[in-house]
PDB file of C-alpha atoms in Angstrom:
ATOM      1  CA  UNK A 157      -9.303 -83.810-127.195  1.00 42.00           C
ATOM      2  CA  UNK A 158     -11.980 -82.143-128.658  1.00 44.00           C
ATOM      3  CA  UNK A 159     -11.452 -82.369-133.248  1.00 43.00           C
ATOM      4  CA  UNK A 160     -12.775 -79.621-135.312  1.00 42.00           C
ATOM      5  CA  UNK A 161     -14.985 -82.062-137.655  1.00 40.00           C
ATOM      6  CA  UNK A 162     -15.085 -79.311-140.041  1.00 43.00           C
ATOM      7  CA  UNK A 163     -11.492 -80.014-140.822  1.00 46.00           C
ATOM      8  CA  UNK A 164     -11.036 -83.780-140.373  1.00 43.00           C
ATOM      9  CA  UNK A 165     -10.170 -85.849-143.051  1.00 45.00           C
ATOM     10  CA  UNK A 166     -10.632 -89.771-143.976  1.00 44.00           C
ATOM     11  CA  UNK A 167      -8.345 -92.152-145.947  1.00 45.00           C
ATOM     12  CA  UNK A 168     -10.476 -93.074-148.955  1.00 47.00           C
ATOM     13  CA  UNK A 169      -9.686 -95.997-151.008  1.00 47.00           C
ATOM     14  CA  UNK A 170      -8.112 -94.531-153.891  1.00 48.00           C
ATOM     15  CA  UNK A 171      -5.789 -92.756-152.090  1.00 48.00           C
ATOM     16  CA  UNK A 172      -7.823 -89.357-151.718  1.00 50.00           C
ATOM     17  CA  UNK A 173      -9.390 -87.472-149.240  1.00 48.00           C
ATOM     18  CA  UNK A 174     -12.643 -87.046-148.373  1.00 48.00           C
ATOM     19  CA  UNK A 175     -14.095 -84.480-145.412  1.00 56.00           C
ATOM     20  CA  UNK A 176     -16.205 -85.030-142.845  1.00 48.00           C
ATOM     21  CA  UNK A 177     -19.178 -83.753-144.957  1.00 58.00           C
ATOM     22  CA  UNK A 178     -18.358 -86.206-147.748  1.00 67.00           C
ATOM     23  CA  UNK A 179     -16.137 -83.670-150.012  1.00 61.00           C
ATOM     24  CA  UNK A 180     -13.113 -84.748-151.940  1.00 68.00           C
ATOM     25  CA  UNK A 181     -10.801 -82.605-151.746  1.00 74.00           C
ATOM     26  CA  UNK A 182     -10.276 -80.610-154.857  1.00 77.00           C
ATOM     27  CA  UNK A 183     -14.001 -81.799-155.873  1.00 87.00           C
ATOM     28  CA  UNK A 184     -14.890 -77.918-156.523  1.00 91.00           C
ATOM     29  CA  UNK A 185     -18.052 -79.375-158.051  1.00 91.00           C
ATOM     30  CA  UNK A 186     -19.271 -80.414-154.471  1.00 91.00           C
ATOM     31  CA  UNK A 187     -17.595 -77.552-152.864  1.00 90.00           C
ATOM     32  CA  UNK A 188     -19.870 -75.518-154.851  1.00 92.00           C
ATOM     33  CA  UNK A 189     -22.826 -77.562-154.377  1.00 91.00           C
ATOM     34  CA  UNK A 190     -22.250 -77.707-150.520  1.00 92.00           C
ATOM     35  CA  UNK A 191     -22.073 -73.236-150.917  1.00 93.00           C
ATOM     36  CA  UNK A 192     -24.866 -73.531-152.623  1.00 94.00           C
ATOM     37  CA  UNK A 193     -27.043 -75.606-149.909  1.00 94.00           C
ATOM     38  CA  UNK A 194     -25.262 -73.643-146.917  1.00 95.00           C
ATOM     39  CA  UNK A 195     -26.294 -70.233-148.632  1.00 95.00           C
ATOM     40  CA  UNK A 196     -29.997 -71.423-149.681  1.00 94.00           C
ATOM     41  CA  UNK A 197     -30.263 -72.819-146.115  1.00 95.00           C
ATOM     42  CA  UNK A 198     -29.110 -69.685-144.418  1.00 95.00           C
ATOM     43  CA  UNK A 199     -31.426 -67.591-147.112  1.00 95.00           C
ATOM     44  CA  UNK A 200     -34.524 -69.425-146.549  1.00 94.00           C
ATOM     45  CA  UNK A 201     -33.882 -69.589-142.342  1.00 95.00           C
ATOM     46  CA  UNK A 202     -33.711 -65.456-142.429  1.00 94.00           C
ATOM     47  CA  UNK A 203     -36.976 -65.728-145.003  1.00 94.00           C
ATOM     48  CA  UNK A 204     -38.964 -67.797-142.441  1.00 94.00           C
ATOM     49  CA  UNK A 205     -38.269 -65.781-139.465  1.00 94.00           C
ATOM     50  CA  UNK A 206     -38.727 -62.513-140.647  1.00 93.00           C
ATOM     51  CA  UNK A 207     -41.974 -63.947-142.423  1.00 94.00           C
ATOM     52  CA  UNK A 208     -43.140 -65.753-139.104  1.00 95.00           C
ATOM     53  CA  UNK A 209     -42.386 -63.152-137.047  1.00 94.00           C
ATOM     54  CA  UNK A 210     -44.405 -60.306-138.806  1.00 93.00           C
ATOM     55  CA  UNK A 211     -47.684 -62.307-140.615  1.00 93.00           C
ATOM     56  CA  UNK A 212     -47.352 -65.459-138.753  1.00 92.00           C
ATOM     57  CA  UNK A 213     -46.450 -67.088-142.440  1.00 94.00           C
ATOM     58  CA  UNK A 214     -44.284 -69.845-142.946  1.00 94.00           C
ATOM     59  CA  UNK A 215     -41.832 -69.759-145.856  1.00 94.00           C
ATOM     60  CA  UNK A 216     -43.878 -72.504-147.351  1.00 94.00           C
ATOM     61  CA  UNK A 217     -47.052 -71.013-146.799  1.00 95.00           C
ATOM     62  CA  UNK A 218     -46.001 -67.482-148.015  1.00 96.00           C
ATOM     63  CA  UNK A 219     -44.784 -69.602-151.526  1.00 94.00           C
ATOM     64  CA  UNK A 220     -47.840 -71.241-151.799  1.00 96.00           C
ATOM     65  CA  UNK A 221     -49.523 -68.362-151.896  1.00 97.00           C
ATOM     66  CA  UNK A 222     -46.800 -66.567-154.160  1.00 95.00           C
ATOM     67  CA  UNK A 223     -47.852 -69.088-156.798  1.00 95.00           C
ATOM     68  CA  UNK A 224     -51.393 -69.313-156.513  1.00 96.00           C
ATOM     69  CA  UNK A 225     -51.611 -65.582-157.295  1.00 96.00           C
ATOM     70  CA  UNK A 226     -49.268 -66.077-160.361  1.00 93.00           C
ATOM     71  CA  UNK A 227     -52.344 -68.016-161.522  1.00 94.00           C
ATOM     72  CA  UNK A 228     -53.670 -65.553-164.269  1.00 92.00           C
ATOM     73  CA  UNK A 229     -57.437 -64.081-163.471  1.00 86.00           C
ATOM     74  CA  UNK A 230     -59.925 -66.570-164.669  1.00 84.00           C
ATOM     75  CA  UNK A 231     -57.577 -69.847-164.503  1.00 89.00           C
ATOM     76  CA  UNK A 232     -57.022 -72.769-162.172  1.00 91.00           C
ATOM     77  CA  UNK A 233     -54.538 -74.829-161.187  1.00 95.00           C
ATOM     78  CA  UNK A 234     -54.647 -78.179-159.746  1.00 93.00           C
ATOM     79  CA  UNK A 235     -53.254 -79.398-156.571  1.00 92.00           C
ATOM     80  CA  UNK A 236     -50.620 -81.120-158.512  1.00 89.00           C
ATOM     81  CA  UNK A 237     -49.091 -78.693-160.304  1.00 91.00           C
ATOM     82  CA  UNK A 238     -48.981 -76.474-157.936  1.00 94.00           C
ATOM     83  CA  UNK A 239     -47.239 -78.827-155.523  1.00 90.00           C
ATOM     84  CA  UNK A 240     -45.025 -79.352-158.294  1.00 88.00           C
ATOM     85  CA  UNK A 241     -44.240 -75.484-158.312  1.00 89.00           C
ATOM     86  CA  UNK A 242     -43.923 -74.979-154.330  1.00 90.00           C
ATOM     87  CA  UNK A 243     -41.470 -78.215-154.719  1.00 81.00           C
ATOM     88  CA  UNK A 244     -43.510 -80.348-152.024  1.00 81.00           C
ATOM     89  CA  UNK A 245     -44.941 -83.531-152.696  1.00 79.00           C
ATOM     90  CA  UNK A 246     -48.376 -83.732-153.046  1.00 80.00           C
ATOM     91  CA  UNK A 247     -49.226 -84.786-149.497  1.00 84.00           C
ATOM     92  CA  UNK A 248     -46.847 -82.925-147.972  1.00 85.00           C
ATOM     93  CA  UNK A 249     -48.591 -79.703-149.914  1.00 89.00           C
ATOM     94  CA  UNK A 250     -52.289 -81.488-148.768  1.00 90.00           C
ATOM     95  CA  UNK A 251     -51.293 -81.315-145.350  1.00 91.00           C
ATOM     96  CA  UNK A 252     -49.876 -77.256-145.887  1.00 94.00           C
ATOM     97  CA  UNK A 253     -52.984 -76.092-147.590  1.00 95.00           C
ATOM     98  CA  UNK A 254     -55.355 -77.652-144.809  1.00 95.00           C
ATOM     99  CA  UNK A 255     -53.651 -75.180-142.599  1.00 95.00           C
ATOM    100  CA  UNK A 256     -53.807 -72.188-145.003  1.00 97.00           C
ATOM    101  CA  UNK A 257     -57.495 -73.124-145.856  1.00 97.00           C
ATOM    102  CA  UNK A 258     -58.492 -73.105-141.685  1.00 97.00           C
ATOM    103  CA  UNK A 259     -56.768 -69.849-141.893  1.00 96.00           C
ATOM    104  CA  UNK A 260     -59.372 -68.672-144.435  1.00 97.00           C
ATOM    105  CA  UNK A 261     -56.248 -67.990-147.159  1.00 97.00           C
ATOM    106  CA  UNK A 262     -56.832 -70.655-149.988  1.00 97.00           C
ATOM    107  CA  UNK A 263     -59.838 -73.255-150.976  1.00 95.00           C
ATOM    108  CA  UNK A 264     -59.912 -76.080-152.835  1.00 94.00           C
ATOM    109  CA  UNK A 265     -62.344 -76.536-155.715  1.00 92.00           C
ATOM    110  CA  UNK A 266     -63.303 -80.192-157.260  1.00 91.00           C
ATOM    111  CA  UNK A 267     -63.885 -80.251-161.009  1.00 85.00           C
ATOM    112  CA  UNK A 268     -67.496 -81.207-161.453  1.00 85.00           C
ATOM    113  CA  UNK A 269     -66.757 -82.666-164.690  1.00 87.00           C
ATOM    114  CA  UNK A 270     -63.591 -84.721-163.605  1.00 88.00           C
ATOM    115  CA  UNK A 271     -64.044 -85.906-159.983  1.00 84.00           C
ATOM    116  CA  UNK A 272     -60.739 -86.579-159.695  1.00 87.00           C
ATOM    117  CA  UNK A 273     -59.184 -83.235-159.973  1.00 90.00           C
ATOM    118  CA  UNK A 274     -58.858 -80.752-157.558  1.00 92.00           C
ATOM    119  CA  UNK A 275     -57.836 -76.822-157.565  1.00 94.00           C
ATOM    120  CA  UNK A 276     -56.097 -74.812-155.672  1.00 95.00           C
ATOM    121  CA  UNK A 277     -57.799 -70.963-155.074  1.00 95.00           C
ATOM    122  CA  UNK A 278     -55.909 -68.230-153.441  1.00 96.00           C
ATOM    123  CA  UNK A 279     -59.424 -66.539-151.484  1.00 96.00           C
ATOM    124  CA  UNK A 280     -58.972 -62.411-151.240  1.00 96.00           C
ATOM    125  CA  UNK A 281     -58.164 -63.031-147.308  1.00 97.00           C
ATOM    126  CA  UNK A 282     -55.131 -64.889-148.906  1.00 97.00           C
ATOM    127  CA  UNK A 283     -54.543 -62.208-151.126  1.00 96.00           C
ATOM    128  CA  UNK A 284     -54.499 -59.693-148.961  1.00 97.00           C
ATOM    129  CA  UNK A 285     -52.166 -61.638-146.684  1.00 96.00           C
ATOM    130  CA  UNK A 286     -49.870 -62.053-149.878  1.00 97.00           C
ATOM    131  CA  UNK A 287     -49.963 -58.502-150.538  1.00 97.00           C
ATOM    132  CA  UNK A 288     -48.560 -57.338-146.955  1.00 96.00           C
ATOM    133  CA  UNK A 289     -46.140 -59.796-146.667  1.00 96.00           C
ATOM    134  CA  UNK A 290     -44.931 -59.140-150.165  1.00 95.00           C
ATOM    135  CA  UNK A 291     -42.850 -56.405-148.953  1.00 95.00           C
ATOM    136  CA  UNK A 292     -41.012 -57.816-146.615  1.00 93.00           C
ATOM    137  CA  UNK A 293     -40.109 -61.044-148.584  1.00 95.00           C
ATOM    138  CA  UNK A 294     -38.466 -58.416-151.300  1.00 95.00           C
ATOM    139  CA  UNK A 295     -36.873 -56.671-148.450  1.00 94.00           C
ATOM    140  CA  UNK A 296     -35.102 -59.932-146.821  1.00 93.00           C
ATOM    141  CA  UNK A 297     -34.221 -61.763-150.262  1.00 95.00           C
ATOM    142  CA  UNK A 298     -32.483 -58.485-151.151  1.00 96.00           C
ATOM    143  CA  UNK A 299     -31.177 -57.596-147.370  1.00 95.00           C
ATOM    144  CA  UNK A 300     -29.925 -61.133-147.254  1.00 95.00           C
ATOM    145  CA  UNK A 301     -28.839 -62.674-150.211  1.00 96.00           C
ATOM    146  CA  UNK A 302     -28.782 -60.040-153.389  1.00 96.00           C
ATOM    147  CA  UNK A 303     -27.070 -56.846-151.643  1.00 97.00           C
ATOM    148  CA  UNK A 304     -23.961 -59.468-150.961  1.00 97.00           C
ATOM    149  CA  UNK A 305     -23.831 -60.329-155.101  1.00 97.00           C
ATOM    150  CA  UNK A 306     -22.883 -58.199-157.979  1.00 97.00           C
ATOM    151  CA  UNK A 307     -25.252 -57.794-161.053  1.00 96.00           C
ATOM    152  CA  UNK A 308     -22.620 -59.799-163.037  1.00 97.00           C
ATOM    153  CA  UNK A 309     -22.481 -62.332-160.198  1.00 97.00           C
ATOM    154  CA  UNK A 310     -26.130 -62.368-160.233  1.00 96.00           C
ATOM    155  CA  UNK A 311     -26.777 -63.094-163.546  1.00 95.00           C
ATOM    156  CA  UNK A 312     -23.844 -66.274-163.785  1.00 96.00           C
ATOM    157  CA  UNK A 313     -25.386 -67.775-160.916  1.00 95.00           C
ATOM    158  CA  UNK A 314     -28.763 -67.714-162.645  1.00 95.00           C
ATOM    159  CA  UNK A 315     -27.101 -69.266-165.552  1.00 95.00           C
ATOM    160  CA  UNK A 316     -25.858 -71.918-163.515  1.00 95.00           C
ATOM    161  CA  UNK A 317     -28.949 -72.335-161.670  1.00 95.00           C
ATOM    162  CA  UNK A 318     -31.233 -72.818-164.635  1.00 95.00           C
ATOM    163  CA  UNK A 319     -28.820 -75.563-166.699  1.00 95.00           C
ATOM    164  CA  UNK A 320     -28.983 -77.398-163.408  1.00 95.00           C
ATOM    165  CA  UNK A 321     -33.039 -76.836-163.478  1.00 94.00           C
ATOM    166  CA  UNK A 322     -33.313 -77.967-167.133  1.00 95.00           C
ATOM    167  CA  UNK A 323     -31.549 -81.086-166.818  1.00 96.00           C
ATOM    168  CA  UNK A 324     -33.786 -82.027-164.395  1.00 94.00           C
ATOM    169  CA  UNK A 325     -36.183 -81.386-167.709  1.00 93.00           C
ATOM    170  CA  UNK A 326     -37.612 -78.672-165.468  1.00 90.00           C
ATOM    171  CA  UNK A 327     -38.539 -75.152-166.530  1.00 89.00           C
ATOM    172  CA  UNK A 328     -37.234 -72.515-164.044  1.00 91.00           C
ATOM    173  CA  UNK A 329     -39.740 -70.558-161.684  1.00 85.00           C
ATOM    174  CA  UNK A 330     -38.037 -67.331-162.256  1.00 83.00           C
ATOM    175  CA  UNK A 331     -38.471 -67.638-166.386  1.00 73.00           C
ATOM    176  CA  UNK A 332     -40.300 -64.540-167.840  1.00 63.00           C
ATOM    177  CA  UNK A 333     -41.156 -64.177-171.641  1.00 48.00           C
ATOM    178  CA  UNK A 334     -37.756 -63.442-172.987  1.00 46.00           C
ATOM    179  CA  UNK A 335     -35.530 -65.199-170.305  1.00 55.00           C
ATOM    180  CA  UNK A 336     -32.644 -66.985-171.791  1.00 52.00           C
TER     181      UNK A 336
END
């Protein structure tokens, strides 16, 4: 007597429907969130393994270092903001980093003038990691999620994606100087 969950439905109090995963149905809002989080999910699970498997890098790990060498040549950026970029809070992102910096990819700086602050530097062993797993990331985010997508499609769900980032009063990771 075995139900298919994915299919079961529960009387909700104004007379609706809601799923076993919390949808209303007809709510194509949440429908499209829960595609959204499904397709991210299985995305970022193909990402990890394919990055794990090759260079022994983590998803998180490989994006850490992804944004510490957007850092331009010369400039820092603090353990903060960076964990604001890798979307980690900031212990979760102290606890990453110890691991990256026993590997020998990153360091951490203190400010002598401001005791407080801390930096996050991407060393050339991290670099170099970056640099061979670079490839590969490109070749899964396209194998696995961009092939599937037309440029038109691509583009709307961008659009979508970035009203949702800026009313979160959030700037996009993907903007580039002329991005819309």
């Amino acid at each position: 007597m075995a139900e298919n969950v994915h299919k079961q439905t529960l009387a909700c109090g104004d007379g609706g429907n809601v799923t076993a995963a919390g949808r209303v149905e007809g709510d194509e809002g949440f429908a499209a969130w829960l595609d959204v989080f499904q397709a991210n999910t299985l995305v970022a699970r193909a990402l990890e393994r394919g990055l794990k498997e090759r260079f022994g890098l983590p998803l998180a790990d490989y994006e850490v270092l992804a944004r510490l060498a957007e850092v331009p040549e010369g400039e820092r950026i603090r353990m903060q903001e960076l964990a604001r970029r890798v979307l980690l809070s900031k212990s979760g992102l102290s606890q990453l980093f110890t691991r990256l910096e026993k590997r020998g990819l990153v360091e951490r700086r203190g400010d002598p003038e401001n005791l407080r602050v801390t930096y996050a530097i991407l060393t050339e062993e991290g670099s170099r990691t970056l640099e061979r797993a670079l490839p590969t990331f490109h070749e899964e985010v396209a194998e696995r999620f961009a092939r599937h997508l037309s440029e038109e499609e691509i583009r709307t769900i961008r659009r979508a994606m970035r009203k949702i980032i800026r009313a979160f009063e959030e700037e996009p990771l993907s903007d580039e100087p002329g991005d819309a």
